[in-house]
Amino acid sequence: MVVSVKLMAIIVGTLGVISFIFGVIAENKKPASGTPIPGDGIVVCKYPGDPTVALGFLSFLFLLASSLAGYLSVFYPYQGKSIPRGAFFKTTTFSAFFNIALFTTGLAITFLVWPMVTEQFHLTRNVHLNLKTACPTAKTGLLGGGAFLSLDSSLLWLVALMLAGNAREDYFDEIDEKGTSAGGLKSSA
């Protein structure tokens, strides 16, 4: 199978959009709170069955897949031609977008994982000794924010991929110029 920049861009973008969709649906399906059921000195919180944790986990997995594909696509040796990694980072623009893409990916992971863990914690530890508990759920808005950051992350990986293509062209043009000028000197001597 021939791997091209276009194919990698489609993969990164598609996985990022799927992550975004799962994250937004997870945010919309999250209940505002549970129902407190008083007992003998305890309160049991009953939460409605919702797919928030599962959808958040799927969003997280697609974010990881999109980011991994984005990272690997930047350094992949297309047409069997690899270049040193340092050649990519000679360009300030590439370095900036690459680092911003990494940071955005980390922030998106944080925004997706934190509410999933919190929500799972609330669902499994639903017996409280505090008789005034309001049966909380995970903080509202974090999954949605994680979804948007996930989409941003995939778009930034696409920009880094385009800038890596420019860095590749510059590197090979530089090599060709050195080879031509060296060849030209040898033939004239």
JSON list of C-alpha atoms in Angstrom, two decimals:
[
{"chain": "A", "resi": 1, "resn": "MET", "atom": "CA", "xyz": [0.00, 0.00, 0.00]},
{"chain": "A", "resi": 2, "resn": "VAL", "atom": "CA", "xyz": [1.31, 3.39, -0.99]},
{"chain": "A", "resi": 3, "resn": "VAL", "atom": "CA", "xyz": [1.15, 5.90, 1.84]},
{"chain": "A", "resi": 4, "resn": "SER", "atom": "CA", "xyz": [0.72, 9.48, 0.70]},
{"chain": "A", "resi": 5, "resn": "VAL", "atom": "CA", "xyz": [0.45, 12.80, 2.49]},
{"chain": "A", "resi": 6, "resn": "LYS", "atom": "CA", "xyz": [-3.13, 13.10, 1.25]},
{"chain": "A", "resi": 7, "resn": "LEU", "atom": "CA", "xyz": [-4.11, 9.73, 2.75]},
{"chain": "A", "resi": 8, "resn": "MET", "atom": "CA", "xyz": [-2.50, 10.59, 6.08]},
{"chain": "A", "resi": 9, "resn": "ALA", "atom": "CA", "xyz": [-4.25, 13.96, 6.13]},
{"chain": "A", "resi": 10, "resn": "ILE", "atom": "CA", "xyz": [-7.61, 12.26, 5.54]},
{"chain": "A", "resi": 11, "resn": "ILE", "atom": "CA", "xyz": [-6.91, 9.76, 8.34]},
{"chain": "A", "resi": 12, "resn": "VAL", "atom": "CA", "xyz": [-5.86, 12.44, 10.84]},
{"chain": "A", "resi": 13, "resn": "GLY", "atom": "CA", "xyz": [-8.81, 14.68, 9.97]},
{"chain": "A", "resi": 14, "resn": "THR", "atom": "CA", "xyz": [-11.39, 11.90, 10.03]},
{"chain": "A", "resi": 15, "resn": "LEU", "atom": "CA", "xyz": [-10.23, 10.53, 13.38]},
{"chain": "A", "resi": 16, "resn": "GLY", "atom": "CA", "xyz": [-10.23, 14.06, 14.83]},
{"chain": "A", "resi": 17, "resn": "VAL", "atom": "CA", "xyz": [-13.79, 14.72, 13.64]},
{"chain": "A", "resi": 18, "resn": "ILE", "atom": "CA", "xyz": [-15.00, 11.38, 15.05]},
{"chain": "A", "resi": 19, "resn": "SER", "atom": "CA", "xyz": [-13.37, 12.22, 18.40]},
{"chain": "A", "resi": 20, "resn": "PHE", "atom": "CA", "xyz": [-15.09, 15.60, 18.35]},
{"chain": "A", "resi": 21, "resn": "ILE", "atom": "CA", "xyz": [-18.51, 14.05, 17.62]},
{"chain": "A", "resi": 22, "resn": "PHE", "atom": "CA", "xyz": [-18.20, 11.47, 20.40]},
{"chain": "A", "resi": 23, "resn": "GLY", "atom": "CA", "xyz": [-17.08, 14.17, 22.85]},
{"chain": "A", "resi": 24, "resn": "VAL", "atom": "CA", "xyz": [-19.98, 16.48, 22.03]},
{"chain": "A", "resi": 25, "resn": "ILE", "atom": "CA", "xyz": [-22.52, 13.65, 22.31]},
{"chain": "A", "resi": 26, "resn": "ALA", "atom": "CA", "xyz": [-20.97, 12.57, 25.64]},
{"chain": "A", "resi": 27, "resn": "GLU", "atom": "CA", "xyz": [-21.35, 16.13, 26.94]},
{"chain": "A", "resi": 28, "resn": "ASN", "atom": "CA", "xyz": [-24.97, 16.33, 25.81]},
{"chain": "A", "resi": 29, "resn": "LYS", "atom": "CA", "xyz": [-25.91, 12.94, 27.32]},
{"chain": "A", "resi": 30, "resn": "LYS", "atom": "CA", "xyz": [-24.37, 13.67, 30.74]},
{"chain": "A", "resi": 31, "resn": "PRO", "atom": "CA", "xyz": [-27.04, 13.98, 33.41]},
{"chain": "A", "resi": 32, "resn": "ALA", "atom": "CA", "xyz": [-27.08, 17.16, 35.49]},
{"chain": "A", "resi": 33, "resn": "SER", "atom": "CA", "xyz": [-27.29, 15.17, 38.75]},
{"chain": "A", "resi": 34, "resn": "GLY", "atom": "CA", "xyz": [-28.50, 11.95, 40.25]},
{"chain": "A", "resi": 35, "resn": "THR", "atom": "CA", "xyz": [-31.58, 11.26, 42.35]},
{"chain": "A", "resi": 36, "resn": "PRO", "atom": "CA", "xyz": [-30.92, 11.06, 46.12]},
{"chain": "A", "resi": 37, "resn": "ILE", "atom": "CA", "xyz": [-32.69, 8.14, 47.82]},
{"chain": "A", "resi": 38, "resn": "PRO", "atom": "CA", "xyz": [-32.59, 8.56, 51.60]},
{"chain": "A", "resi": 39, "resn": "GLY", "atom": "CA", "xyz": [-31.96, 5.48, 53.73]},
{"chain": "A", "resi": 40, "resn": "ASP", "atom": "CA", "xyz": [-31.13, 4.72, 57.33]},
{"chain": "A", "resi": 41, "resn": "GLY", "atom": "CA", "xyz": [-28.41, 7.30, 58.00]},
{"chain": "A", "resi": 42, "resn": "ILE", "atom": "CA", "xyz": [-27.22, 7.23, 54.38]},
{"chain": "A", "resi": 43, "resn": "VAL", "atom": "CA", "xyz": [-28.16, 8.60, 50.99]},
{"chain": "A", "resi": 44, "resn": "VAL", "atom": "CA", "xyz": [-27.90, 6.40, 47.91]},
{"chain": "A", "resi": 45, "resn": "CYS", "atom": "CA", "xyz": [-27.56, 8.30, 44.65]},
{"chain": "A", "resi": 46, "resn": "LYS", "atom": "CA", "xyz": [-29.36, 6.73, 41.71]},
{"chain": "A", "resi": 47, "resn": "TYR", "atom": "CA", "xyz": [-28.07, 7.92, 38.37]},
{"chain": "A", "resi": 48, "resn": "PRO", "atom": "CA", "xyz": [-29.93, 7.43, 35.11]},
{"chain": "A", "resi": 49, "resn": "GLY", "atom": "CA", "xyz": [-28.34, 5.03, 32.65]},
{"chain": "A", "resi": 50, "resn": "ASP", "atom": "CA", "xyz": [-26.31, 7.17, 30.31]},
{"chain": "A", "resi": 51, "resn": "PRO", "atom": "CA", "xyz": [-23.46, 6.50, 27.87]},
{"chain": "A", "resi": 52, "resn": "THR", "atom": "CA", "xyz": [-21.31, 9.44, 29.01]},
{"chain": "A", "resi": 53, "resn": "VAL", "atom": "CA", "xyz": [-18.32, 7.43, 30.19]},
{"chain": "A", "resi": 54, "resn": "ALA", "atom": "CA", "xyz": [-18.35, 5.11, 27.16]},
{"chain": "A", "resi": 55, "resn": "LEU", "atom": "CA", "xyz": [-18.70, 7.99, 24.69]},
{"chain": "A", "resi": 56, "resn": "GLY", "atom": "CA", "xyz": [-16.01, 9.99, 26.48]},
{"chain": "A", "resi": 57, "resn": "PHE", "atom": "CA", "xyz": [-13.70, 6.98, 26.32]},
{"chain": "A", "resi": 58, "resn": "LEU", "atom": "CA", "xyz": [-14.36, 6.58, 22.58]},
{"chain": "A", "resi": 59, "resn": "SER", "atom": "CA", "xyz": [-13.63, 10.28, 22.08]},
{"chain": "A", "resi": 60, "resn": "PHE", "atom": "CA", "xyz": [-10.36, 9.82, 24.00]},
{"chain": "A", "resi": 61, "resn": "LEU", "atom": "CA", "xyz": [-9.39, 6.77, 21.89]},
{"chain": "A", "resi": 62, "resn": "PHE", "atom": "CA", "xyz": [-10.07, 8.55, 18.61]},
{"chain": "A", "resi": 63, "resn": "LEU", "atom": "CA", "xyz": [-8.10, 11.57, 19.85]},
{"chain": "A", "resi": 64, "resn": "LEU", "atom": "CA", "xyz": [-5.14, 9.31, 20.60]},
{"chain": "A", "resi": 65, "resn": "ALA", "atom": "CA", "xyz": [-5.43, 7.64, 17.19]},
{"chain": "A", "resi": 66, "resn": "SER", "atom": "CA", "xyz": [-5.65, 11.01, 15.41]},
{"chain": "A", "resi": 67, "resn": "SER", "atom": "CA", "xyz": [-2.68, 12.44, 17.31]},
{"chain": "A", "resi": 68, "resn": "LEU", "atom": "CA", "xyz": [-0.56, 9.34, 16.80]},
{"chain": "A", "resi": 69, "resn": "ALA", "atom": "CA", "xyz": [-1.35, 9.33, 13.09]},
{"chain": "A", "resi": 70, "resn": "GLY", "atom": "CA", "xyz": [-0.56, 13.06, 12.96]},
{"chain": "A", "resi": 71, "resn": "TYR", "atom": "CA", "xyz": [2.77, 12.63, 14.75]},
{"chain": "A", "resi": 72, "resn": "LEU", "atom": "CA", "xyz": [3.82, 9.66, 12.62]},
{"chain": "A", "resi": 73, "resn": "SER", "atom": "CA", "xyz": [2.68, 11.32, 9.38]},
{"chain": "A", "resi": 74, "resn": "VAL", "atom": "CA", "xyz": [4.93, 14.28, 9.99]},
{"chain": "A", "resi": 75, "resn": "PHE", "atom": "CA", "xyz": [8.11, 12.17, 10.12]},
{"chain": "A", "resi": 76, "resn": "TYR", "atom": "CA", "xyz": [7.09, 9.36, 7.73]},
{"chain": "A", "resi": 77, "resn": "PRO", "atom": "CA", "xyz": [9.56, 8.84, 4.84]},
{"chain": "A", "resi": 78, "resn": "TYR", "atom": "CA", "xyz": [7.23, 9.44, 1.88]},
{"chain": "A", "resi": 79, "resn": "GLN", "atom": "CA", "xyz": [8.37, 7.87, -1.42]},
{"chain": "A", "resi": 80, "resn": "GLY", "atom": "CA", "xyz": [11.14, 6.17, 0.57]},
{"chain": "A", "resi": 81, "resn": "LYS", "atom": "CA", "xyz": [12.91, 9.49, 1.18]},
{"chain": "A", "resi": 82, "resn": "SER", "atom": "CA", "xyz": [13.61, 10.28, 4.80]},
{"chain": "A", "resi": 83, "resn": "ILE", "atom": "CA", "xyz": [15.21, 13.39, 6.15]},
{"chain": "A", "resi": 84, "resn": "PRO", "atom": "CA", "xyz": [16.85, 14.06, 9.52]},
{"chain": "A", "resi": 85, "resn": "ARG", "atom": "CA", "xyz": [14.42, 15.26, 12.19]},
{"chain": "A", "resi": 86, "resn": "GLY", "atom": "CA", "xyz": [16.57, 18.30, 12.81]},
{"chain": "A", "resi": 87, "resn": "ALA", "atom": "CA", "xyz": [15.79, 19.52, 9.28]},
{"chain": "A", "resi": 88, "resn": "PHE", "atom": "CA", "xyz": [12.13, 19.87, 10.23]},
{"chain": "A", "resi": 89, "resn": "PHE", "atom": "CA", "xyz": [12.88, 21.98, 13.27]},
{"chain": "A", "resi": 90, "resn": "LYS", "atom": "CA", "xyz": [15.06, 24.47, 11.38]},
{"chain": "A", "resi": 91, "resn": "THR", "atom": "CA", "xyz": [11.83, 26.24, 10.49]},
{"chain": "A", "resi": 92, "resn": "THR", "atom": "CA", "xyz": [10.39, 28.28, 13.34]},
{"chain": "A", "resi": 93, "resn": "THR", "atom": "CA", "xyz": [6.85, 27.97, 11.98]},
{"chain": "A", "resi": 94, "resn": "PHE", "atom": "CA", "xyz": [7.00, 24.17, 11.91]},
{"chain": "A", "resi": 95, "resn": "SER", "atom": "CA", "xyz": [8.47, 24.07, 15.41]},
{"chain": "A", "resi": 96, "resn": "ALA", "atom": "CA", "xyz": [5.74, 26.33, 16.73]},
{"chain": "A", "resi": 97, "resn": "PHE", "atom": "CA", "xyz": [2.86, 24.39, 15.18]},
{"chain": "A", "resi": 98, "resn": "PHE", "atom": "CA", "xyz": [4.36, 21.04, 16.13]},
{"chain": "A", "resi": 99, "resn": "ASN", "atom": "CA", "xyz": [4.69, 22.08, 19.78]},
{"chain": "A", "resi": 100, "resn": "ILE", "atom": "CA", "xyz": [1.23, 23.68, 19.83]},
{"chain": "A", "resi": 101, "resn": "ALA", "atom": "CA", "xyz": [-0.24, 20.47, 18.38]},
{"chain": "A", "resi": 102, "resn": "LEU", "atom": "CA", "xyz": [1.46, 18.44, 21.12]},
{"chain": "A", "resi": 103, "resn": "PHE", "atom": "CA", "xyz": [0.23, 20.85, 23.82]},
{"chain": "A", "resi": 104, "resn": "THR", "atom": "CA", "xyz": [-3.32, 20.89, 22.46]},
{"chain": "A", "resi": 105, "resn": "THR", "atom": "CA", "xyz": [-3.35, 17.10, 22.35]},
{"chain": "A", "resi": 106, "resn": "GLY", "atom": "CA", "xyz": [-2.27, 16.94, 26.00]},
{"chain": "A", "resi": 107, "resn": "LEU", "atom": "CA", "xyz": [-4.87, 19.51, 27.01]},
{"chain": "A", "resi": 108, "resn": "ALA", "atom": "CA", "xyz": [-7.61, 17.66, 25.10]},
{"chain": "A", "resi": 109, "resn": "ILE", "atom": "CA", "xyz": [-6.63, 14.40, 26.82]},
{"chain": "A", "resi": 110, "resn": "THR", "atom": "CA", "xyz": [-6.87, 16.15, 30.19]},
{"chain": "A", "resi": 111, "resn": "PHE", "atom": "CA", "xyz": [-10.27, 17.65, 29.39]},
{"chain": "A", "resi": 112, "resn": "LEU", "atom": "CA", "xyz": [-11.63, 14.28, 28.23]},
{"chain": "A", "resi": 113, "resn": "VAL", "atom": "CA", "xyz": [-10.14, 12.01, 30.89]},
{"chain": "A", "resi": 114, "resn": "TRP", "atom": "CA", "xyz": [-10.81, 14.17, 33.96]},
{"chain": "A", "resi": 115, "resn": "PRO", "atom": "CA", "xyz": [-14.64, 14.20, 33.67]},
{"chain": "A", "resi": 116, "resn": "MET", "atom": "CA", "xyz": [-14.72, 10.53, 32.63]},
{"chain": "A", "resi": 117, "resn": "VAL", "atom": "CA", "xyz": [-12.83, 9.49, 35.75]},
{"chain": "A", "resi": 118, "resn": "THR", "atom": "CA", "xyz": [-14.91, 11.80, 37.93]},
{"chain": "A", "resi": 119, "resn": "GLU", "atom": "CA", "xyz": [-18.16, 10.52, 36.44]},
{"chain": "A", "resi": 120, "resn": "GLN", "atom": "CA", "xyz": [-17.12, 6.90, 36.91]},
{"chain": "A", "resi": 121, "resn": "PHE", "atom": "CA", "xyz": [-16.16, 7.72, 40.50]},
{"chain": "A", "resi": 122, "resn": "HIS", "atom": "CA", "xyz": [-19.62, 9.19, 41.16]},
{"chain": "A", "resi": 123, "resn": "LEU", "atom": "CA", "xyz": [-21.35, 6.21, 39.55]},
{"chain": "A", "resi": 124, "resn": "THR", "atom": "CA", "xyz": [-19.46, 3.57, 41.54]},
{"chain": "A", "resi": 125, "resn": "ARG", "atom": "CA", "xyz": [-19.32, 5.36, 44.90]},
{"chain": "A", "resi": 126, "resn": "ASN", "atom": "CA", "xyz": [-22.94, 6.35, 45.15]},
{"chain": "A", "resi": 127, "resn": "VAL", "atom": "CA", "xyz": [-23.53, 5.78, 48.90]},
{"chain": "A", "resi": 128, "resn": "HIS", "atom": "CA", "xyz": [-23.01, 8.89, 51.02]},
{"chain": "A", "resi": 129, "resn": "LEU", "atom": "CA", "xyz": [-23.12, 9.48, 54.75]},
{"chain": "A", "resi": 130, "resn": "ASN", "atom": "CA", "xyz": [-23.92, 13.15, 54.23]},
{"chain": "A", "resi": 131, "resn": "LEU", "atom": "CA", "xyz": [-27.71, 13.30, 54.26]},
{"chain": "A", "resi": 132, "resn": "LYS", "atom": "CA", "xyz": [-27.69, 16.61, 52.37]},
{"chain": "A", "resi": 133, "resn": "THR", "atom": "CA", "xyz": [-25.73, 15.36, 49.36]},
{"chain": "A", "resi": 134, "resn": "ALA", "atom": "CA", "xyz": [-27.01, 16.54, 46.00]},
{"chain": "A", "resi": 135, "resn": "CYS", "atom": "CA", "xyz": [-25.75, 13.49, 44.02]},
{"chain": "A", "resi": 136, "resn": "PRO", "atom": "CA", "xyz": [-23.23, 15.37, 41.87]},
{"chain": "A", "resi": 137, "resn": "THR", "atom": "CA", "xyz": [-21.93, 14.41, 38.44]},
{"chain": "A", "resi": 138, "resn": "ALA", "atom": "CA", "xyz": [-18.75, 15.45, 36.64]},
{"chain": "A", "resi": 139, "resn": "LYS", "atom": "CA", "xyz": [-18.27, 19.14, 35.96]},
{"chain": "A", "resi": 140, "resn": "THR", "atom": "CA", "xyz": [-20.36, 20.31, 33.04]},
{"chain": "A", "resi": 141, "resn": "GLY", "atom": "CA", "xyz": [-18.51, 21.60, 30.00]},
{"chain": "A", "resi": 142, "resn": "LEU", "atom": "CA", "xyz": [-15.25, 19.70, 30.30]},
{"chain": "A", "resi": 143, "resn": "LEU", "atom": "CA", "xyz": [-16.19, 16.94, 27.86]},
{"chain": "A", "resi": 144, "resn": "GLY", "atom": "CA", "xyz": [-17.44, 19.52, 25.35]},
{"chain": "A", "resi": 145, "resn": "GLY", "atom": "CA", "xyz": [-14.26, 21.54, 25.79]},
{"chain": "A", "resi": 146, "resn": "GLY", "atom": "CA", "xyz": [-12.22, 18.37, 25.33]},
{"chain": "A", "resi": 147, "resn": "ALA", "atom": "CA", "xyz": [-14.15, 17.62, 22.16]},
{"chain": "A", "resi": 148, "resn": "PHE", "atom": "CA", "xyz": [-13.35, 21.04, 20.69]},
{"chain": "A", "resi": 149, "resn": "LEU", "atom": "CA", "xyz": [-9.70, 20.74, 21.73]},
{"chain": "A", "resi": 150, "resn": "SER", "atom": "CA", "xyz": [-9.61, 17.32, 20.09]},
{"chain": "A", "resi": 151, "resn": "LEU", "atom": "CA", "xyz": [-10.81, 18.84, 16.83]},
{"chain": "A", "resi": 152, "resn": "ASP", "atom": "CA", "xyz": [-8.30, 21.68, 17.21]},
{"chain": "A", "resi": 153, "resn": "SER", "atom": "CA", "xyz": [-5.55, 19.17, 17.85]},
{"chain": "A", "resi": 154, "resn": "SER", "atom": "CA", "xyz": [-6.25, 17.26, 14.63]},
{"chain": "A", "resi": 155, "resn": "LEU", "atom": "CA", "xyz": [-6.36, 20.51, 12.64]},
{"chain": "A", "resi": 156, "resn": "LEU", "atom": "CA", "xyz": [-3.02, 21.58, 14.13]},
{"chain": "A", "resi": 157, "resn": "TRP", "atom": "CA", "xyz": [-1.53, 18.19, 13.19]},
{"chain": "A", "resi": 158, "resn": "LEU", "atom": "CA", "xyz": [-2.73, 18.83, 9.63]},
{"chain": "A", "resi": 159, "resn": "VAL", "atom": "CA", "xyz": [-1.00, 22.22, 9.59]},
{"chain": "A", "resi": 160, "resn": "ALA", "atom": "CA", "xyz": [2.17, 20.59, 10.97]},
{"chain": "A", "resi": 161, "resn": "LEU", "atom": "CA", "xyz": [1.93, 17.97, 8.21]},
{"chain": "A", "resi": 162, "resn": "MET", "atom": "CA", "xyz": [1.71, 20.70, 5.55]},
{"chain": "A", "resi": 163, "resn": "LEU", "atom": "CA", "xyz": [4.66, 22.55, 7.08]},
{"chain": "A", "resi": 164, "resn": "ALA", "atom": "CA", "xyz": [6.62, 19.27, 7.22]},
{"chain": "A", "resi": 165, "resn": "GLY", "atom": "CA", "xyz": [5.98, 18.91, 3.47]},
{"chain": "A", "resi": 166, "resn": "ASN", "atom": "CA", "xyz": [7.49, 22.35, 2.96]},
{"chain": "A", "resi": 167, "resn": "ALA", "atom": "CA", "xyz": [10.48, 21.42, 5.12]},
{"chain": "A", "resi": 168, "resn": "ARG", "atom": "CA", "xyz": [10.97, 18.25, 3.04]},
{"chain": "A", "resi": 169, "resn": "GLU", "atom": "CA", "xyz": [10.93, 20.21, -0.20]},
{"chain": "A", "resi": 170, "resn": "ASP", "atom": "CA", "xyz": [13.40, 22.75, 1.17]},
{"chain": "A", "resi": 171, "resn": "TYR", "atom": "CA", "xyz": [15.69, 19.96, 2.39]},
{"chain": "A", "resi": 172, "resn": "PHE", "atom": "CA", "xyz": [15.70, 18.14, -0.95]},
{"chain": "A", "resi": 173, "resn": "ASP", "atom": "CA", "xyz": [16.11, 21.39, -2.90]},
{"chain": "A", "resi": 174, "resn": "GLU", "atom": "CA", "xyz": [19.12, 22.19, -0.72]},
{"chain": "A", "resi": 175, "resn": "ILE", "atom": "CA", "xyz": [20.59, 18.72, -1.35]},
{"chain": "A", "resi": 176, "resn": "ASP", "atom": "CA", "xyz": [20.00, 19.04, -5.12]},
{"chain": "A", "resi": 177, "resn": "GLU", "atom": "CA", "xyz": [21.66, 22.49, -5.18]},
{"chain": "A", "resi": 178, "resn": "LYS", "atom": "CA", "xyz": [24.70, 21.16, -3.32]},
{"chain": "A", "resi": 179, "resn": "GLY", "atom": "CA", "xyz": [24.90, 18.14, -5.64]},
{"chain": "A", "resi": 180, "resn": "THR", "atom": "CA", "xyz": [24.50, 20.25, -8.78]},
{"chain": "A", "resi": 181, "resn": "SER", "atom": "CA", "xyz": [27.04, 22.86, -7.72]},
{"chain": "A", "resi": 182, "resn": "ALA", "atom": "CA", "xyz": [29.49, 20.13, -6.70]},
{"chain": "A", "resi": 183, "resn": "GLY", "atom": "CA", "xyz": [28.86, 18.32, -9.97]},
{"chain": "A", "resi": 184, "resn": "GLY", "atom": "CA", "xyz": [29.24, 21.56, -11.90]},
{"chain": "A", "resi": 185, "resn": "LEU", "atom": "CA", "xyz": [32.63, 22.26, -10.27]},
{"chain": "A", "resi": 186, "resn": "LYS", "atom": "CA", "xyz": [33.85, 18.77, -11.04]},
{"chain": "A", "resi": 187, "resn": "SER", "atom": "CA", "xyz": [32.89, 18.98, -14.72]},
{"chain": "A", "resi": 188, "resn": "SER", "atom": "CA", "xyz": [34.48, 22.42, -15.24]},
{"chain": "A", "resi": 189, "resn": "ALA", "atom": "CA", "xyz": [37.76, 21.47, -13.56]}
]
